[in-house]
Amino acid sequence: MNKQVFIMDHPLIQHKLTFLRDKNTGSKEFRELVGEIAMLMCYEATRDLPLEETTIETPISKTKTKVIAGRKLAFVPILRAGLGMVDGVLRMVPAAKVGHIGLYRDHETLQPVEYYSKLPLDINEREVIVLDPMLATGGSGIDAVTIIKRSNPKSIRFMCIIAAPEGVKAFTAAHPDVELYCAAVDDHLNENGYIVPGLGDAGDRIFGTL
Ligand SMILES: O=P(O)(O)OC[C@H]1O[C@H](OP(=O)(O)OP(=O)(O)O)[C@H](O)[C@@H]1O
Ligand SMILES: O=c1cc[nH]c(=O)[nH]1
Ligand SMILES: [Mg+2]
């Protein structure tokens, strides 16, 4: 697999993914699982954040210790399904700002249609992590990153839960500078553009609009 692609095969993530895929998992549990998986993936995707030394006093003595070195993050969920990942990542990085990009996939053409975009004003000073549970054809992820690049962020990473091989290929070709983090790369896309075996329609399962 391409060095730009990171598969997060931690046992806790893989365990939760099994219940996420199960068609008998209801919306409440599905939402909780998406949030938990996003939190665990964020832990891994921020592993290389630089640290700097600071001095504090414990109740016992002064000590030198570490904090994250002034790097500013922004999370950008792709509406709707990416919203399900926001709470989980904010639990890990509460000071991050949150932008939103609204895209839906036209059911006939499978082409993404943009309907909303609101990014933090200082996004050019931030490292961005884009959130969307599904990378299917890759069209939505590719367009979201193209939109964000116009605002010149310091860097962009893309975090999805399940990707199709077709989406990974298209995304890495379109944005070779953007690291892609996923919990699983599945088998293929079906004739309707759904990931097989996948988990169905992530947005519908999160928001109960099936
Ligand atoms: O890689 P692609 O082929 O573009 O497909 C992936 C997109 O499809 C889903 O969104 P959807 O269009 O269902 O919108 P929703 O989140 O509002 O349900 C998913 O959340 C991605 O954004
Ligand atoms: O399998 C898929 C493909 C696109 N969007 C989804 O929510 N699921
Ligand atoms: Mg959907």
mmCIF file of C-alpha atoms and ligand atoms in Angstrom:
data_model
loop_
_atom_site.group_PDB
_atom_site.id
_atom_site.type_symbol
_atom_site.label_atom_id
_atom_site.label_comp_id
_atom_site.label_asym_id
_atom_site.label_seq_id
_atom_site.Cartn_x
_atom_site.Cartn_y
_atom_site.Cartn_z
ATOM 1 C CA MET A 1 0.000 0.000 0.000
ATOM 2 C CA ASN A 2 1.078 3.572 -0.841
ATOM 3 C CA LYS A 3 3.129 5.274 1.958
ATOM 4 C CA GLN A 4 0.560 8.081 1.993
ATOM 5 C CA VAL A 5 -2.107 5.649 3.286
ATOM 6 C CA PHE A 6 -2.300 4.529 6.940
ATOM 7 C CA ILE A 7 -4.557 1.628 7.913
ATOM 8 C CA MET A 8 -5.393 1.751 11.609
ATOM 9 C CA ASP A 9 -5.707 -1.874 12.516
ATOM 10 C CA HIS A 10 -5.634 -1.407 16.297
ATOM 11 C CA PRO A 11 -7.727 -4.184 17.905
ATOM 12 C CA LEU A 12 -10.073 -1.701 19.625
ATOM 13 C CA ILE A 13 -10.824 -0.012 16.298
ATOM 14 C CA GLN A 14 -11.308 -3.328 14.490
ATOM 15 C CA HIS A 15 -13.612 -4.612 17.258
ATOM 16 C CA LYS A 16 -15.816 -1.514 17.132
ATOM 17 C CA LEU A 17 -15.850 -1.608 13.332
ATOM 18 C CA THR A 18 -17.456 -5.064 13.434
ATOM 19 C CA PHE A 19 -20.464 -3.708 15.354
ATOM 20 C CA LEU A 20 -20.578 -0.618 13.121
ATOM 21 C CA ARG A 21 -20.902 -2.816 10.024
ATOM 22 C CA ASP A 22 -23.627 -5.018 11.524
ATOM 23 C CA LYS A 23 -27.007 -4.168 9.985
ATOM 24 C CA ASN A 24 -28.698 -4.902 13.313
ATOM 25 C CA THR A 25 -26.876 -2.036 15.051
ATOM 26 C CA GLY A 26 -29.366 0.827 15.613
ATOM 27 C CA SER A 27 -28.740 4.571 15.220
ATOM 28 C CA LYS A 28 -27.946 5.271 18.875
ATOM 29 C CA GLU A 29 -25.235 2.622 19.067
ATOM 30 C CA PHE A 30 -24.038 3.424 15.540
ATOM 31 C CA ARG A 31 -23.482 7.096 16.486
ATOM 32 C CA GLU A 32 -21.625 6.097 19.645
ATOM 33 C CA LEU A 33 -19.369 3.742 17.691
ATOM 34 C CA VAL A 34 -18.572 6.343 15.008
ATOM 35 C CA GLY A 35 -17.595 8.788 17.769
ATOM 36 C CA GLU A 36 -15.436 6.246 19.583
ATOM 37 C CA ILE A 37 -13.658 5.098 16.420
ATOM 38 C CA ALA A 38 -13.013 8.729 15.418
ATOM 39 C CA MET A 39 -11.518 9.386 18.857
ATOM 40 C CA LEU A 40 -9.174 6.390 18.583
ATOM 41 C CA MET A 41 -8.186 7.281 15.022
ATOM 42 C CA CYS A 42 -7.467 10.875 16.060
ATOM 43 C CA TYR A 43 -5.082 9.570 18.708
ATOM 44 C CA GLU A 44 -3.106 7.800 15.977
ATOM 45 C CA ALA A 45 -3.371 10.546 13.333
ATOM 46 C CA THR A 46 -1.906 13.141 15.723
ATOM 47 C CA ARG A 47 0.969 10.906 16.857
ATOM 48 C CA ASP A 48 3.611 13.175 15.258
ATOM 49 C CA LEU A 49 2.458 16.484 16.768
ATOM 50 C CA PRO A 50 5.581 18.226 18.078
ATOM 51 C CA LEU A 51 6.017 18.800 21.817
ATOM 52 C CA GLU A 52 7.818 21.574 23.673
ATOM 53 C CA GLU A 53 9.123 21.764 27.212
ATOM 54 C CA THR A 54 7.396 23.737 29.951
ATOM 55 C CA THR A 55 7.903 24.001 33.702
ATOM 56 C CA ILE A 56 5.137 23.374 36.233
ATOM 57 C CA GLU A 57 4.911 22.670 39.949
ATOM 58 C CA THR A 58 3.373 19.441 41.159
ATOM 59 C CA PRO A 59 2.255 19.393 44.829
ATOM 60 C CA ILE A 60 5.702 17.880 45.500
ATOM 61 C CA SER A 61 8.241 19.799 43.350
ATOM 62 C CA LYS A 62 8.974 21.862 40.262
ATOM 63 C CA THR A 63 9.391 19.787 37.135
ATOM 64 C CA LYS A 64 10.019 20.160 33.425
ATOM 65 C CA THR A 65 7.303 18.549 31.345
ATOM 66 C CA LYS A 66 5.816 18.666 27.815
ATOM 67 C CA VAL A 67 2.916 20.316 26.023
ATOM 68 C CA ILE A 68 1.912 20.344 22.349
ATOM 69 C CA ALA A 69 4.020 22.991 20.629
ATOM 70 C CA GLY A 70 1.545 25.701 19.654
ATOM 71 C CA ARG A 71 0.373 23.817 16.576
ATOM 72 C CA LYS A 72 -3.175 24.730 15.761
ATOM 73 C CA LEU A 73 -5.609 22.177 14.397
ATOM 74 C CA ALA A 74 -8.901 22.454 12.560
ATOM 75 C CA PHE A 75 -11.296 19.594 11.948
ATOM 76 C CA VAL A 76 -13.464 19.797 8.838
ATOM 77 C CA PRO A 77 -16.318 17.264 8.684
ATOM 78 C CA ILE A 78 -17.968 16.649 5.322
ATOM 79 C CA LEU A 79 -21.727 16.997 5.920
ATOM 80 C CA ARG A 80 -23.672 15.085 6.871
ATOM 81 C CA ALA A 81 -21.931 11.876 7.861
ATOM 82 C CA GLY A 82 -18.655 13.543 8.914
ATOM 83 C CA LEU A 83 -20.565 15.279 11.726
ATOM 84 C CA GLY A 84 -20.720 11.925 13.501
ATOM 85 C CA MET A 85 -16.939 12.026 13.975
ATOM 86 C CA VAL A 86 -16.668 15.561 15.403
ATOM 87 C CA ASP A 87 -17.452 14.926 19.085
ATOM 88 C CA GLY A 88 -14.935 12.084 19.250
ATOM 89 C CA VAL A 89 -12.025 14.072 17.822
ATOM 90 C CA LEU A 90 -12.868 17.163 19.900
ATOM 91 C CA ARG A 91 -12.584 15.028 23.029
ATOM 92 C CA MET A 92 -8.945 14.466 22.037
ATOM 93 C CA VAL A 93 -8.210 18.055 20.871
ATOM 94 C CA PRO A 94 -10.772 20.357 22.527
ATOM 95 C CA ALA A 95 -9.025 23.579 21.399
ATOM 96 C CA ALA A 96 -9.362 22.750 17.694
ATOM 97 C CA LYS A 97 -11.622 24.840 15.490
ATOM 98 C CA VAL A 98 -14.274 23.195 13.318
ATOM 99 C CA GLY A 99 -15.088 24.084 9.702
ATOM 100 C CA HIS A 100 -17.874 22.502 7.651
ATOM 101 C CA ILE A 101 -18.170 21.466 4.030
ATOM 102 C CA GLY A 102 -21.544 20.356 2.725
ATOM 103 C CA LEU A 103 -21.424 17.837 -0.118
ATOM 104 C CA TYR A 104 -23.867 15.174 -1.153
ATOM 105 C CA ARG A 105 -23.448 12.554 -3.783
ATOM 106 C CA ASP A 106 -25.980 12.703 -6.584
ATOM 107 C CA HIS A 107 -27.591 9.250 -6.515
ATOM 108 C CA GLU A 108 -27.739 8.977 -10.336
ATOM 109 C CA THR A 109 -24.331 10.332 -11.381
ATOM 110 C CA LEU A 110 -22.462 9.629 -8.082
ATOM 111 C CA GLN A 111 -20.906 13.098 -8.551
ATOM 112 C CA PRO A 112 -20.514 15.251 -5.406
ATOM 113 C CA VAL A 113 -22.644 18.408 -5.209
ATOM 114 C CA GLU A 114 -21.415 21.251 -2.982
ATOM 115 C CA TYR A 115 -24.061 23.062 -0.918
ATOM 116 C CA TYR A 116 -22.200 24.636 2.024
ATOM 117 C CA SER A 117 -18.760 25.758 3.081
ATOM 118 C CA LYS A 118 -17.660 27.579 6.226
ATOM 119 C CA LEU A 119 -14.037 27.382 7.306
ATOM 120 C CA PRO A 120 -12.247 29.083 10.234
ATOM 121 C CA LEU A 121 -10.884 32.504 9.198
ATOM 122 C CA ASP A 122 -7.373 31.596 10.367
ATOM 123 C CA ILE A 123 -7.342 28.245 8.538
ATOM 124 C CA ASN A 124 -4.096 29.266 6.806
ATOM 125 C CA GLU A 125 -2.399 28.995 10.239
ATOM 126 C CA ARG A 126 -3.845 25.547 10.950
ATOM 127 C CA GLU A 127 -3.240 21.889 10.239
ATOM 128 C CA VAL A 128 -6.502 20.450 8.928
ATOM 129 C CA ILE A 129 -7.962 16.998 9.473
ATOM 130 C CA VAL A 130 -10.918 16.305 7.156
ATOM 131 C CA LEU A 131 -13.519 13.883 8.533
ATOM 132 C CA ASP A 132 -15.857 11.593 6.605
ATOM 133 C CA PRO A 133 -16.670 7.990 7.563
ATOM 134 C CA MET A 134 -16.792 6.822 3.912
ATOM 135 C CA LEU A 135 -14.438 7.176 0.935
ATOM 136 C CA ALA A 136 -16.278 5.367 -1.873
ATOM 137 C CA THR A 137 -15.515 6.660 -5.393
ATOM 138 C CA GLY A 138 -13.423 9.317 -3.662
ATOM 139 C CA GLY A 139 -15.281 12.164 -5.411
ATOM 140 C CA SER A 140 -16.558 13.865 -2.226
ATOM 141 C CA GLY A 141 -13.223 13.626 -0.408
ATOM 142 C CA ILE A 142 -11.304 14.895 -3.440
ATOM 143 C CA ASP A 143 -13.625 17.901 -3.865
ATOM 144 C CA ALA A 144 -13.589 18.713 -0.129
ATOM 145 C CA VAL A 145 -9.780 18.786 -0.083
ATOM 146 C CA THR A 146 -9.706 20.901 -3.268
ATOM 147 C CA ILE A 147 -12.048 23.425 -1.602
ATOM 148 C CA ILE A 148 -9.935 23.522 1.582
ATOM 149 C CA LYS A 149 -6.665 23.919 -0.358
ATOM 150 C CA ARG A 150 -7.946 27.252 -1.742
ATOM 151 C CA SER A 151 -7.593 28.654 1.822
ATOM 152 C CA ASN A 152 -3.942 27.570 2.106
ATOM 153 C CA PRO A 153 -3.901 25.565 5.350
ATOM 154 C CA LYS A 154 -0.510 24.471 6.713
ATOM 155 C CA SER A 155 -1.301 20.824 5.962
ATOM 156 C CA ILE A 156 -4.270 18.534 5.292
ATOM 157 C CA ARG A 157 -4.937 14.973 6.447
ATOM 158 C CA PHE A 158 -8.011 12.954 5.592
ATOM 159 C CA MET A 159 -9.585 10.582 8.100
ATOM 160 C CA CYS A 160 -12.223 8.065 7.018
ATOM 161 C CA ILE A 161 -13.459 4.898 8.669
ATOM 162 C CA ILE A 162 -14.006 2.705 5.585
ATOM 163 C CA ALA A 163 -12.472 3.254 2.145
ATOM 164 C CA ALA A 164 -12.955 1.411 -1.143
ATOM 165 C CA PRO A 165 -9.803 0.582 -3.140
ATOM 166 C CA GLU A 166 -11.252 2.672 -6.004
ATOM 167 C CA GLY A 167 -11.547 5.693 -3.667
ATOM 168 C CA VAL A 168 -8.029 5.256 -2.282
ATOM 169 C CA LYS A 169 -6.623 5.147 -5.814
ATOM 170 C CA ALA A 170 -8.534 8.214 -7.000
ATOM 171 C CA PHE A 171 -7.861 10.219 -3.825
ATOM 172 C CA THR A 172 -4.120 9.554 -3.662
ATOM 173 C CA ALA A 173 -3.787 10.375 -7.374
ATOM 174 C CA ALA A 174 -5.706 13.657 -6.989
ATOM 175 C CA HIS A 175 -4.011 14.746 -3.734
ATOM 176 C CA PRO A 176 -0.618 12.999 -3.386
ATOM 177 C CA ASP A 177 0.322 15.485 -0.626
ATOM 178 C CA VAL A 178 -2.566 14.514 1.700
ATOM 179 C CA GLU A 179 -2.117 11.623 4.137
ATOM 180 C CA LEU A 180 -5.076 9.273 4.250
ATOM 181 C CA TYR A 181 -6.003 7.514 7.503
ATOM 182 C CA CYS A 182 -8.588 4.729 7.430
ATOM 183 C CA ALA A 183 -9.691 1.892 9.685
ATOM 184 C CA ALA A 184 -10.306 -0.487 6.765
ATOM 185 C CA VAL A 185 -9.970 -0.709 2.997
ATOM 186 C CA ASP A 186 -12.806 -2.940 1.811
ATOM 187 C CA ASP A 187 -13.219 -5.113 -1.259
ATOM 188 C CA HIS A 188 -14.908 -3.055 -3.965
ATOM 189 C CA LEU A 189 -17.748 -0.708 -4.912
ATOM 190 C CA ASN A 190 -21.059 -2.150 -6.099
ATOM 191 C CA GLU A 191 -23.002 -0.907 -9.130
ATOM 192 C CA ASN A 192 -24.688 1.766 -6.956
ATOM 193 C CA GLY A 193 -21.395 3.115 -5.681
ATOM 194 C CA TYR A 194 -21.738 1.542 -2.210
ATOM 195 C CA ILE A 195 -18.728 0.018 -0.509
ATOM 196 C CA VAL A 196 -18.805 -3.818 -0.250
ATOM 197 C CA PRO A 197 -19.076 -5.103 2.445
ATOM 198 C CA GLY A 198 -19.043 -1.546 3.932
ATOM 199 C CA LEU A 199 -21.702 -0.491 6.405
ATOM 200 C CA GLY A 200 -24.445 0.913 4.135
ATOM 201 C CA ASP A 201 -25.199 4.635 4.029
ATOM 202 C CA ALA A 202 -23.300 6.210 6.906
ATOM 203 C CA GLY A 203 -25.312 9.463 6.994
ATOM 204 C CA ASP A 204 -28.637 7.633 7.006
ATOM 205 C CA ARG A 205 -27.500 5.270 9.767
ATOM 206 C CA ILE A 206 -26.161 8.126 11.939
ATOM 207 C CA PHE A 207 -29.256 10.298 11.579
ATOM 208 C CA GLY A 208 -31.904 7.565 11.283
ATOM 209 C CA THR A 209 -33.074 8.680 7.801
ATOM 210 C CA LEU A 210 -33.136 5.212 6.254
HETATM 211 O O1 LIG B 1 -16.516 8.811 -2.178
HETATM 212 P P1 LIG B 1 -17.874 9.160 -2.688
HETATM 213 O O2 LIG B 1 -18.311 8.273 -3.818
HETATM 214 O O3 LIG B 1 -18.025 10.611 -3.016
HETATM 215 O O4 LIG B 1 -18.907 8.806 -1.523
HETATM 216 C C1 LIG B 1 -18.661 9.123 -0.194
HETATM 217 C C2 LIG B 1 -19.612 10.173 0.280
HETATM 218 O O5 LIG B 1 -20.928 9.614 0.335
HETATM 219 C C3 LIG B 1 -21.465 9.817 1.631
HETATM 220 O O6 LIG B 1 -22.146 11.016 1.724
HETATM 221 P P2 LIG B 1 -23.622 11.214 1.092
HETATM 222 O O7 LIG B 1 -23.537 11.701 -0.300
HETATM 223 O O8 LIG B 1 -24.406 9.972 1.324
HETATM 224 O O9 LIG B 1 -24.186 12.424 1.936
HETATM 225 P P3 LIG B 1 -24.725 12.422 3.446
HETATM 226 O O10 LIG B 1 -23.507 12.369 4.324
HETATM 227 O O11 LIG B 1 -25.469 13.705 3.548
HETATM 228 O O12 LIG B 1 -25.600 11.216 3.630
HETATM 229 C C4 LIG B 1 -20.228 9.808 2.505
HETATM 230 O O13 LIG B 1 -20.452 10.343 3.783
HETATM 231 C C5 LIG B 1 -19.233 10.581 1.679
HETATM 232 O O14 LIG B 1 -19.306 11.977 1.841
HETATM 233 O O1 LIG B 2 -20.948 2.694 0.993
HETATM 234 C C1 LIG B 2 -21.135 3.936 0.998
HETATM 235 C C2 LIG B 2 -20.753 4.746 -0.086
HETATM 236 C C3 LIG B 2 -20.971 6.077 0.001
HETATM 237 N N1 LIG B 2 -21.562 6.598 1.101
HETATM 238 C C4 LIG B 2 -21.929 5.821 2.140
HETATM 239 O O2 LIG B 2 -22.451 6.332 3.139
HETATM 240 N N2 LIG B 2 -21.717 4.506 2.047
HETATM 241 MG MG MG B 3 -25.398 9.467 2.855
#
